Tab-separated table of C-alpha atoms in Angstrom:
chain	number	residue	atom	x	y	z
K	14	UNK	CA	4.000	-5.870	23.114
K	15	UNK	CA	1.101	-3.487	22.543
K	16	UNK	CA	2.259	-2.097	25.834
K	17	UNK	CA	6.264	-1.397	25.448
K	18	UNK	CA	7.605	2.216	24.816
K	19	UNK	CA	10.805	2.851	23.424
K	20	UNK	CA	12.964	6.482	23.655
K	21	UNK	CA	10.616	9.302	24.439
K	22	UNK	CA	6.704	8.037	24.761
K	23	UNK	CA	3.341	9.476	23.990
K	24	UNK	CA	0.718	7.959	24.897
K	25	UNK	CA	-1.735	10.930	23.102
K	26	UNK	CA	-4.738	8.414	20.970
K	27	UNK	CA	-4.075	8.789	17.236
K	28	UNK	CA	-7.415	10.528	16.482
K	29	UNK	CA	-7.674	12.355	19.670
K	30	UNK	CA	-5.674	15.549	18.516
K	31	UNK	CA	-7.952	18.445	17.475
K	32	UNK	CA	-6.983	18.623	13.392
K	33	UNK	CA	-8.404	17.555	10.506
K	34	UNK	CA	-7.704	14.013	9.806
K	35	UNK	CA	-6.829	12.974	6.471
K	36	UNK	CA	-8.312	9.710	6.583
K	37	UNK	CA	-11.558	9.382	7.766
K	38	UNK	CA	-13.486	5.933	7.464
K	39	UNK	CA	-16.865	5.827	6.314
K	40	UNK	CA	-18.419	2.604	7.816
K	41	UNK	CA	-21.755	2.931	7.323
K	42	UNK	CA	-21.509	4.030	3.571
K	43	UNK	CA	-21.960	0.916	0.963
K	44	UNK	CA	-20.986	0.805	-2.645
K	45	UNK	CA	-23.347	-1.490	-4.793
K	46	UNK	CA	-21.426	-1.649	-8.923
K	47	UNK	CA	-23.006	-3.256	-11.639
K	48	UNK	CA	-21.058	-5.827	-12.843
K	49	UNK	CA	-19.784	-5.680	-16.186
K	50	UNK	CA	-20.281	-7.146	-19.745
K	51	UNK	CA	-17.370	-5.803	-21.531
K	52	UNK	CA	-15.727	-7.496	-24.150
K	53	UNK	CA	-11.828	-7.879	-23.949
K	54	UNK	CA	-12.063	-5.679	-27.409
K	55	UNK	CA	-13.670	-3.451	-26.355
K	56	UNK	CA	-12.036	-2.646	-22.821
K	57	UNK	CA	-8.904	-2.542	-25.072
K	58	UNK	CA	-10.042	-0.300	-27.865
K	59	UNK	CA	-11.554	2.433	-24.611
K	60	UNK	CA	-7.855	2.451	-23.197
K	61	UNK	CA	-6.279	3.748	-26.500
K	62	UNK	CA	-8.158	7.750	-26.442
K	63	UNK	CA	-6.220	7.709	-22.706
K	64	UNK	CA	-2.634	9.049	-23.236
K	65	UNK	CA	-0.016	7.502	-20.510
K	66	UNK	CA	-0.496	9.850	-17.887
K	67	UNK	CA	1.275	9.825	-14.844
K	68	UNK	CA	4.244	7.413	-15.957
K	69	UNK	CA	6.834	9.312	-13.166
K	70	UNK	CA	4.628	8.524	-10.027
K	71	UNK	CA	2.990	5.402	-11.370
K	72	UNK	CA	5.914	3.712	-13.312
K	73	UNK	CA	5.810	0.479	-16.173
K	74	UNK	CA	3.476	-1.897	-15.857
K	75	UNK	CA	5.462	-4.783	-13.983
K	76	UNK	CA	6.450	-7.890	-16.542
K	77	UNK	CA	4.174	-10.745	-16.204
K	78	UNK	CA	5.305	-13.568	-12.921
K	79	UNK	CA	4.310	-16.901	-13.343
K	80	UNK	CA	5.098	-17.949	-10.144
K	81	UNK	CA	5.027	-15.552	-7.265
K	82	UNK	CA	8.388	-16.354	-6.452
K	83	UNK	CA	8.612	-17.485	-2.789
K	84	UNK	CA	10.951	-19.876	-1.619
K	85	UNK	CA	10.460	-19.540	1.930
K	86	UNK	CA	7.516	-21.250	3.937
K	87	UNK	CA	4.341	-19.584	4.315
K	88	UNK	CA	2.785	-18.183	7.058
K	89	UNK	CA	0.980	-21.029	9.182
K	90	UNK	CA	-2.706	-19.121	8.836
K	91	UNK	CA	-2.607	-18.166	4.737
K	92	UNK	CA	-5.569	-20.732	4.108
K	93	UNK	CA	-6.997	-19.129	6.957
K	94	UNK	CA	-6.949	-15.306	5.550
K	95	UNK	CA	-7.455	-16.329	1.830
K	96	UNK	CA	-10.781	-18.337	2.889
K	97	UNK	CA	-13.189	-15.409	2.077
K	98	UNK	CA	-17.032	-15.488	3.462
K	99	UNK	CA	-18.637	-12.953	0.658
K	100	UNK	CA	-22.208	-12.182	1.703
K	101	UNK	CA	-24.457	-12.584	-0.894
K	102	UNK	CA	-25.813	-9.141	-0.597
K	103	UNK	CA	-22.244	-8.071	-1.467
K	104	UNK	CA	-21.638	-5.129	-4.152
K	105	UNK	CA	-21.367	-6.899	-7.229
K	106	UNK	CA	-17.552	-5.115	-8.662
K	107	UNK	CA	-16.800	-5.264	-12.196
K	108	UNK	CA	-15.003	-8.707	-13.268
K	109	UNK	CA	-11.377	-7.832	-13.713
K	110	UNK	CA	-11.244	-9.961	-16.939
K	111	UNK	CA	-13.993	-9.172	-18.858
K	112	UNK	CA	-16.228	-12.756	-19.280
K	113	UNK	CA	-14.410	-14.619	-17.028
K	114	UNK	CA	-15.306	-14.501	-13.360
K	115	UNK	CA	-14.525	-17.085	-10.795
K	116	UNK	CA	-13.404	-17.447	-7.428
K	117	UNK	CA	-9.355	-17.398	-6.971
K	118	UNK	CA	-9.581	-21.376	-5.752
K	119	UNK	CA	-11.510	-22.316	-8.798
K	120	UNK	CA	-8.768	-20.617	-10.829
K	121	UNK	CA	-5.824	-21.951	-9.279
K	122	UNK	CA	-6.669	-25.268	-10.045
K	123	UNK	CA	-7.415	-24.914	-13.864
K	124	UNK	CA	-5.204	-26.491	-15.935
K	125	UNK	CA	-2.257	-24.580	-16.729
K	126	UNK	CA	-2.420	-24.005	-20.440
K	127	UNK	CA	-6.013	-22.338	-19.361
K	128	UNK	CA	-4.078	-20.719	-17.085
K	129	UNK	CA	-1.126	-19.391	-19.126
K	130	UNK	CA	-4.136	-18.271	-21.957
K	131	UNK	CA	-5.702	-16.372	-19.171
K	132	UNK	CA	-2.845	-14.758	-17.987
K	133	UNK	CA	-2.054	-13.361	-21.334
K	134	UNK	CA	-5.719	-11.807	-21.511
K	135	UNK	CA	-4.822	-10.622	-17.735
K	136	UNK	CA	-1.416	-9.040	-18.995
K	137	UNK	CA	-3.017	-7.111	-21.757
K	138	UNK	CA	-6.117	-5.877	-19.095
K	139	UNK	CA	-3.471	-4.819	-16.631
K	140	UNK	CA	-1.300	-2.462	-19.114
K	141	UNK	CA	-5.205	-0.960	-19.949
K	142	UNK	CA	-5.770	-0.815	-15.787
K	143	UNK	CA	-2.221	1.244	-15.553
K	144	UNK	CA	-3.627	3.180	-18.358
K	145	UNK	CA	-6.957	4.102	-16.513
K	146	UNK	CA	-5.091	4.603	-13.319
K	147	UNK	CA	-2.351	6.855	-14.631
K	148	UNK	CA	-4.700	9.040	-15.919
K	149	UNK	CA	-6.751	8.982	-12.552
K	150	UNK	CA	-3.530	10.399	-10.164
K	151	UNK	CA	-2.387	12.502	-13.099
K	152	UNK	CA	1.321	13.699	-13.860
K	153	UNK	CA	4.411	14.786	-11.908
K	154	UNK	CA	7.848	15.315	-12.502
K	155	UNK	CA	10.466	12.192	-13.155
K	156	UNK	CA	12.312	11.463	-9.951
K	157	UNK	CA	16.212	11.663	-9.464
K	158	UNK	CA	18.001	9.947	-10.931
K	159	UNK	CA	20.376	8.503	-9.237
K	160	UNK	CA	18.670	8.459	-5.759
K	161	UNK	CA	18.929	11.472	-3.390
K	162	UNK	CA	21.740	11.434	-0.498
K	163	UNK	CA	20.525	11.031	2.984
K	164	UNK	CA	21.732	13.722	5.213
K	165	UNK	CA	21.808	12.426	8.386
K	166	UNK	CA	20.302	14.884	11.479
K	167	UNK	CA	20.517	12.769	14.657
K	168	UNK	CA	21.315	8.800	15.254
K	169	UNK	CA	21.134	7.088	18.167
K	170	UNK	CA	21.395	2.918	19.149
K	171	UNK	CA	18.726	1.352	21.386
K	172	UNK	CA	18.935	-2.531	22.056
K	173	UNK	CA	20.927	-3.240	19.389
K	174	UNK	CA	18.866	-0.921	16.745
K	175	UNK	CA	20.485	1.833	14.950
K	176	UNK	CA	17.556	4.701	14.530
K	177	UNK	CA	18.594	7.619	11.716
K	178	UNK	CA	16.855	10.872	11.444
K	179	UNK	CA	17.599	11.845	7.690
K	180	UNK	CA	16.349	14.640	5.318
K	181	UNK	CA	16.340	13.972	2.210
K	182	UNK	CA	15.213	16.203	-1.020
K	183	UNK	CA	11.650	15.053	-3.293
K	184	UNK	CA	10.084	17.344	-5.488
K	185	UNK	CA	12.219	20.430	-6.873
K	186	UNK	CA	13.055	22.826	-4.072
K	187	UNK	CA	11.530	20.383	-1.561
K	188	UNK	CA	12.941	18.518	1.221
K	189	UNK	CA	11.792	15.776	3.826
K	190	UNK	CA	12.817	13.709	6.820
K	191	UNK	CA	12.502	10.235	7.605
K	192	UNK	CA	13.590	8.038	10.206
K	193	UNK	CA	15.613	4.827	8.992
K	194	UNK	CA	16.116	1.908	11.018
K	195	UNK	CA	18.292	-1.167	10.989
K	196	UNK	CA	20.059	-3.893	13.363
K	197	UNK	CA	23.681	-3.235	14.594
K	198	UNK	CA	26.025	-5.504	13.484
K	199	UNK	CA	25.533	-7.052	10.561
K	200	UNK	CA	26.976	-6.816	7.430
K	201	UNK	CA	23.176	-7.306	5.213
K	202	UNK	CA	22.261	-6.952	2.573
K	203	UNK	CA	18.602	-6.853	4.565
K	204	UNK	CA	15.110	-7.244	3.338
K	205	UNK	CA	13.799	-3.412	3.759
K	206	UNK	CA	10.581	-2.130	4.018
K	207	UNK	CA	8.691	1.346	3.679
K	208	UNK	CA	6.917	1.760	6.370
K	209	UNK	CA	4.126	4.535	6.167
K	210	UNK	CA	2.843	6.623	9.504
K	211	UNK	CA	-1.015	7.122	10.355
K	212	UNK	CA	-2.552	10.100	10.800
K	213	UNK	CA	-0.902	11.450	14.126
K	214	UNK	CA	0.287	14.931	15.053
K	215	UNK	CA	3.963	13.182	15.376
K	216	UNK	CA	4.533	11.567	11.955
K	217	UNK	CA	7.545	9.478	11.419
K	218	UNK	CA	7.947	9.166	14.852
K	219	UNK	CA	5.103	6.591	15.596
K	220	UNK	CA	6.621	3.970	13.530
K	221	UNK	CA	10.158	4.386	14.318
K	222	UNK	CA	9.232	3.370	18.233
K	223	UNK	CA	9.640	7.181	19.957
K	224	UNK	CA	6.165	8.359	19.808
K	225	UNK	CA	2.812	6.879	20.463
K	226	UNK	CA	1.261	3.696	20.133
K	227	UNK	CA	3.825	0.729	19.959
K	228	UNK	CA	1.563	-1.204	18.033
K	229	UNK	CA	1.846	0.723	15.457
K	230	UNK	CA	5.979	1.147	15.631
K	231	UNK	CA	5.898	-1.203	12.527
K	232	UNK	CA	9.995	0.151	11.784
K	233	UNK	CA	11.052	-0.593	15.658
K	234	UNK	CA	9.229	-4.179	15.433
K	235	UNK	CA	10.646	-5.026	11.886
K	236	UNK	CA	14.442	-3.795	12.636
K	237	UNK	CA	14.202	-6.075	15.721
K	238	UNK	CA	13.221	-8.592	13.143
K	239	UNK	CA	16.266	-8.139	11.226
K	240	UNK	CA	14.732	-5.755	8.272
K	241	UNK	CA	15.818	-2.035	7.084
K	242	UNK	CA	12.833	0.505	7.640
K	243	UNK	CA	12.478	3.642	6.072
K	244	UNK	CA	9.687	5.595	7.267
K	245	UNK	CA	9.602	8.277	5.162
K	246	UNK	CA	6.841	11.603	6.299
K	247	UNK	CA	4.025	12.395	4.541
K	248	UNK	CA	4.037	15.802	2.379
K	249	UNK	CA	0.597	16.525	4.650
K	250	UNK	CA	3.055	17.627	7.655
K	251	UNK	CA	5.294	20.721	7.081
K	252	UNK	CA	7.089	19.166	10.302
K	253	UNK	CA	7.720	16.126	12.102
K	254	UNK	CA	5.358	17.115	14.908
K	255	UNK	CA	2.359	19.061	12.746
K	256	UNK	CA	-0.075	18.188	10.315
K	257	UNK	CA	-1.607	21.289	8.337
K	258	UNK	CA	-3.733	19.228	5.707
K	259	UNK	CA	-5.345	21.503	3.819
K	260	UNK	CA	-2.732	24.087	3.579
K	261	UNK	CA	-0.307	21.524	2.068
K	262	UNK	CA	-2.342	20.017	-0.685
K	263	UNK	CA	-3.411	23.975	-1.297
K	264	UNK	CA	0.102	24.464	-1.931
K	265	UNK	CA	0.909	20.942	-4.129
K	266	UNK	CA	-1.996	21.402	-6.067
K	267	UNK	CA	-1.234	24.892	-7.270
K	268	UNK	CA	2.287	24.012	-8.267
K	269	UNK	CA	1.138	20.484	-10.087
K	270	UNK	CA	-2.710	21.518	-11.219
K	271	UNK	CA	-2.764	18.219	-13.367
K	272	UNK	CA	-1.852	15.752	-9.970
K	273	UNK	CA	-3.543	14.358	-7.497
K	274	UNK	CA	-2.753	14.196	-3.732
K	275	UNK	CA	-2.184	10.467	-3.954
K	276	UNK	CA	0.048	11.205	-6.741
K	277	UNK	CA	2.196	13.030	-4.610
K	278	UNK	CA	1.874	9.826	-1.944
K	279	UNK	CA	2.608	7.517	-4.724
K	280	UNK	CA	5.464	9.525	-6.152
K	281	UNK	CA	7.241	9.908	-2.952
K	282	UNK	CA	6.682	6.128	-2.106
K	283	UNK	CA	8.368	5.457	-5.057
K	284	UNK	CA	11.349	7.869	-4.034
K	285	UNK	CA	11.238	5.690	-0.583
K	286	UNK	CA	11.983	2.502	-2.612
K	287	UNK	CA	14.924	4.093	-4.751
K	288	UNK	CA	16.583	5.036	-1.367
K	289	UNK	CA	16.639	1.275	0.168
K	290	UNK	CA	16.934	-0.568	-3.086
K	291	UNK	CA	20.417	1.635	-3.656
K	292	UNK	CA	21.757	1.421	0.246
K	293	UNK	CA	24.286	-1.160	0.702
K	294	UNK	CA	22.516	-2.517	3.223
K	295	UNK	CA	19.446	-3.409	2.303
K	296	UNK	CA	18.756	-6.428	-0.440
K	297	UNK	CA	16.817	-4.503	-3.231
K	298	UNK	CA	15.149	-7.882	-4.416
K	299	UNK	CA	13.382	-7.986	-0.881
K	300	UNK	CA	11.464	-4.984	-0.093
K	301	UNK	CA	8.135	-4.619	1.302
K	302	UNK	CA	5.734	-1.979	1.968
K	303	UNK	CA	3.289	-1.530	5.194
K	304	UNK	CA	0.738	1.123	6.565
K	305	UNK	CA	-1.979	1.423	8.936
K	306	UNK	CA	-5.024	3.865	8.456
K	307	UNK	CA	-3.116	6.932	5.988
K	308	UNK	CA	-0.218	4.667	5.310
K	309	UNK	CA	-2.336	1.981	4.893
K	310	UNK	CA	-3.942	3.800	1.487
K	311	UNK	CA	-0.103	4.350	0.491
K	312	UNK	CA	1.059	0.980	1.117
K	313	UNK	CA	-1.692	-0.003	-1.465
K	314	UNK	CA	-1.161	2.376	-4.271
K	315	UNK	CA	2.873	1.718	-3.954
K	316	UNK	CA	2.444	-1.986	-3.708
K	317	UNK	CA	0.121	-1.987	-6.924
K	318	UNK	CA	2.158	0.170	-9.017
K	319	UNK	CA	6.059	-0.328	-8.067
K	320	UNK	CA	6.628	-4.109	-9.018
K	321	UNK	CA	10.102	-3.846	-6.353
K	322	UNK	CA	7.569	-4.504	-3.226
K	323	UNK	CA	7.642	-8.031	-2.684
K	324	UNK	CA	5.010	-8.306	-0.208
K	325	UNK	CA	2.637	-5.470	1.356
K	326	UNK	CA	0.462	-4.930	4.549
K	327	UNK	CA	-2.479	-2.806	4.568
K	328	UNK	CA	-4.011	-2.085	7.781
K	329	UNK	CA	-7.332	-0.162	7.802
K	330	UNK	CA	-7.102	2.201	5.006
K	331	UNK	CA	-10.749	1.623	3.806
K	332	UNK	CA	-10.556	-0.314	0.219
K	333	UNK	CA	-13.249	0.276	-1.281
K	334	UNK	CA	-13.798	4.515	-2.224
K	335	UNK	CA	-16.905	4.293	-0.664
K	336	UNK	CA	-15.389	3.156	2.632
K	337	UNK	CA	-13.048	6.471	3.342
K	338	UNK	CA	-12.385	9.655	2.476
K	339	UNK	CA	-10.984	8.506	-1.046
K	340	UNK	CA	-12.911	12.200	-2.563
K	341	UNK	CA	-10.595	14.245	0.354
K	342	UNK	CA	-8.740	17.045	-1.895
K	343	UNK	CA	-4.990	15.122	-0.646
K	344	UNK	CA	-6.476	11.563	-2.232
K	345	UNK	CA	-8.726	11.321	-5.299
K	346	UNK	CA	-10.623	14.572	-5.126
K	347	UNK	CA	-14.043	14.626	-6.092
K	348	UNK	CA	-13.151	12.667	-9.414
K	349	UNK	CA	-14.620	9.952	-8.153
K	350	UNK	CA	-17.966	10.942	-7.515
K	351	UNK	CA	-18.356	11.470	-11.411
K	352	UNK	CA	-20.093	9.007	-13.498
K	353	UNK	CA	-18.020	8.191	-15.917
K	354	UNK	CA	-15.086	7.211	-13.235
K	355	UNK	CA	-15.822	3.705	-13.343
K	356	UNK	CA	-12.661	2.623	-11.037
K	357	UNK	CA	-12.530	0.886	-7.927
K	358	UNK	CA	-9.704	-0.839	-5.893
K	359	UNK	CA	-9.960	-4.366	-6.131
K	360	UNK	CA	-8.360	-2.966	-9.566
K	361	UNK	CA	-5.217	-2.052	-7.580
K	362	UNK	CA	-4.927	-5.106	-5.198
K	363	UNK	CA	-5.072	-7.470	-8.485
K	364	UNK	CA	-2.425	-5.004	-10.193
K	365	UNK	CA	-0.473	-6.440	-6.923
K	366	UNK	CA	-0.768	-10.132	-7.934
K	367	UNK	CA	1.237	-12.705	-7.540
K	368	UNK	CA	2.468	-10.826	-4.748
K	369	UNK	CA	1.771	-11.600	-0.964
K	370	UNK	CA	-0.783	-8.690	-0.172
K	371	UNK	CA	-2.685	-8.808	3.404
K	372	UNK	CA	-5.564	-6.390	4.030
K	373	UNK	CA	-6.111	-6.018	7.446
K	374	UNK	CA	-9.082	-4.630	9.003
K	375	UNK	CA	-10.860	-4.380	12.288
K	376	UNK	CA	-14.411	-3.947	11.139
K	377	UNK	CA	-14.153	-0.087	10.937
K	378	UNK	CA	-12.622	1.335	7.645
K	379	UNK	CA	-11.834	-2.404	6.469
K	380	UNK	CA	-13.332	-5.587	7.580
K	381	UNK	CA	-16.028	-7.938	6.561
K	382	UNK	CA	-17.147	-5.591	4.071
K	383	UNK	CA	-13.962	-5.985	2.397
K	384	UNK	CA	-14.020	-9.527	1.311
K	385	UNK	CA	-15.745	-8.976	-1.802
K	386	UNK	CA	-12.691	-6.783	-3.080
K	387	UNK	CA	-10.101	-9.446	-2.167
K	388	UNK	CA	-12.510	-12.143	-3.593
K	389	UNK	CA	-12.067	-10.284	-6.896
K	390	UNK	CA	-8.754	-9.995	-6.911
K	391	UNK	CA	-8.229	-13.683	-5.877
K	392	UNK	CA	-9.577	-14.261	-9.565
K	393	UNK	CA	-6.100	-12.856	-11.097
K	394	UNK	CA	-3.863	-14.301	-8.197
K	395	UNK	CA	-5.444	-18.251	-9.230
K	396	UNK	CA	-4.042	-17.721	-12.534
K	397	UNK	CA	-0.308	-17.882	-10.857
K	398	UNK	CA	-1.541	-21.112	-9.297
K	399	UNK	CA	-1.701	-22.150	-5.561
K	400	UNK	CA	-1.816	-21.003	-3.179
K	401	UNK	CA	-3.240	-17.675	-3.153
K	402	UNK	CA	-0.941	-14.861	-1.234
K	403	UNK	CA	-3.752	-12.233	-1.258
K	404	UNK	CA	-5.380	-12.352	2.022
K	405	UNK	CA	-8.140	-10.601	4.636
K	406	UNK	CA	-7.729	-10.711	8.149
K	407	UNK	CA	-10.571	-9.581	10.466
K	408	UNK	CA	-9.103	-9.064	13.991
K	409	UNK	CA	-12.677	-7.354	14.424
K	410	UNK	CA	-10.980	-4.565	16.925
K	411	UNK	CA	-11.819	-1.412	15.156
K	412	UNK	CA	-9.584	1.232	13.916
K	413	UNK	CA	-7.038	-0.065	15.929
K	414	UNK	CA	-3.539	-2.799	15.861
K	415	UNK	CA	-4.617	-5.178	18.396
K	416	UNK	CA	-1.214	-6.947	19.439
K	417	UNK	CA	-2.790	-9.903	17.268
K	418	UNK	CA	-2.957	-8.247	13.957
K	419	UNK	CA	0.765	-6.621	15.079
K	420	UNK	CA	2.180	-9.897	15.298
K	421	UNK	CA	0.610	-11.258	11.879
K	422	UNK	CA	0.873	-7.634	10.289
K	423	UNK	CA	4.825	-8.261	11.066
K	424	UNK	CA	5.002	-12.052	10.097
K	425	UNK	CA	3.436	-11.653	6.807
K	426	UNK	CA	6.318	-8.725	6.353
K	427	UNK	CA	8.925	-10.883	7.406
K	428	UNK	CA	7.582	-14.519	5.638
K	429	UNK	CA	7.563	-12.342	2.419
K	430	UNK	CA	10.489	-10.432	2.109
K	431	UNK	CA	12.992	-12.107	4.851
């Protein structure tokens, strides 16, 4: 698989282009929190001085899930990837429910009415996290309402795949393309999926199968799986086939001063979703959200805050802020480095649960340094009972989508959302 090509192929490294990446992993950098005392009261009573900031990129706090909602069979290796091995020396993160801390298995098997009491301390701590957050990314416009119109540029059918390249409008006066793939043939509706693009000179057209490494054509392998992809392109490239980083989030940030870069991510994400979840196509109940490196970060962030992904892959984005460029101008900015910040992401991955999430990481930006985040979010997936859909997987091949991860990157996509 890892060696297949499909239309017009590149075979140029991602990372081998000379231009600034916008995700850079920092593997050698450690973050060490103290863990946290804070009464439920108090935690509450901080969140009221923040106003609801960001409420068009971020959205409404999801309703609370007492089941996660599958009804298909797992994947084979879940006990595998949700058996963590936390070193002891690992950074000790904040407890996501103030005075209660325990590992996701212990939780699981409390008794329910613990349970169901914890999970109403959980719901009120995750409208506060949505709170914090919100005011972290900052503000943008609402999006249209109803969704955009795809205008369709070029279409073509390989093997039984129908590949779209469509333009479609985001924020006012501003326009993008995408490439959106489906099976020939079938009447749907489909489970979708937005599938994000790395950091590659070529864009969108790495994961729709035309362009680069095949291993990372997540929309070619999931259409031939039967799903909808949209892969929309990142606001980083003025083009399909350039990248000009800094002169893009230059020109964002002076027309939205009070957003962040991953605002902008987020908020187009979002926009992503609206598009599949109103095709006739595709089955809006059963969308899903994967990324590797770049896209991994966005497949995060849009997983955590848009309750209409069912099921998320995140491939090497670097979890924890210390572990990438989180403080790059087209991310976080240098908000983070403040003292008073106090956020980290095992925040978002538990604003995910009970979702299936799967962070995947190769021992570069993600890996065994990573377990400690997904043990703490484990805590809030126990309280929606066994078994846990929040996993790690270690293929332990650097930056990189060995065709192992691929095939579990894709079955986790298609277990969760098929």
């Amino acid at each position: 698989m890892g060696s297949q090509r499909f239309g017009r192929s590149l075979t140029h490294p991602e990372g081998a282009c000379n231009m600034p990446n916008p995700h850079t992993h920092r593997p050698h950098r450690r973050l060490f929190l103290a863990r946290s005392s804070v009464s439920l009261g108090a935690a509450a009573s901080a969140a009221v001085a923040f106003p609801k900031l960001c409420a068009t990129a971020a959205g409404a706090a999801p309703q609370d899930a007492t089941a996660s909602q599958v009804t298909r069979p797992d994947v084979p290796w879940l006990e595998e990837v949700t058996r963590l091995d936390v070193p002891p020396d690992a950074p000790a993160l904040p407890p996501l429910l103030p005075a209660f801390d325990a590992p996701g298995q212990v939780t699981a098997n409390l008794p329910e009415e613990t349970r169901v009491q914890l999970r109403r301390l959980w719901m009120q701590r995750r409208t506060e996290l949505f709170d914090l957050w919100r005011k972290v990314l900052g503000t943008l416009p609402a999006r249209p309402t109803p969704p955009p119109q795809l205008e369709i540029l070029q279409t073509e059918v390989i093997d039984g795949i129908r590949r779209a390249r469509v333009r479609y409008p985001t924020l006012p006066g501003q326009t993008t393309e995408a490439y959106l793939l489906h099976p020939v043939g079938v009447s749907g509706p489909l489970p979708a999926c937005v599938v994000f693009h790395s950091t590659v000179p070529h864009s969108i057209l790495q994961p729709a199968g035309i362009e680069g490494d095949a291993n990372k054509a997540f929309g070619w392998h999931l259409a031939r799986r039967g799903c909808m992809a949209l892969c929309p392109r990142n606001f980083l490239w003025p083009s399909n086939d350039r990248i000009d980083a800094h002169t893009e989030t230059e020109r964002f940030l002076r027309d939205y001063p009070h957003a962040t870069g991953m605002a902008r991510m987020l908020w187009e994400g979002r926009l992503a979703v609206d598009i599949l979840a109103a095709h006739d196509l595709a089955d809006a109940e059963r969308i899903g959200a994967i990324g590797h490196s770049l896209g991994a970060k966005e497949a995060l962030y849009l997983a955590a805050f848009d309750a209409r992904i069912k099921a998320a892959v995140s491939s090497e984005g670097g979890v924890g802020l210390a572990f990438s460029n989180w403080d790059a101008p087209w991310y976080l900015g240098q908000q983070i480095h403040q003292p008073e910040f106090g956020r980290e992401h095992h925040e978002l991955l538990a604003l995910c649960a009970p979702r299936p999430f799967l962070l995947v990481g190769g021992d570069s930006a993600d890996g065994a340094r990573s377990a400690p985040f997904v043990a703490a979010a484990q805590t809030i997936y126990g309280l929606y009972g066994d078994p846990l859909r929040l996993g790690l997987y270690n293929h332990r091949g650097g930056h990189a989508v060995p065709a192992p991860a691929l095939d579990r990157m894709l079955a986790w996509c298609q277990a969760y959302t098929a």
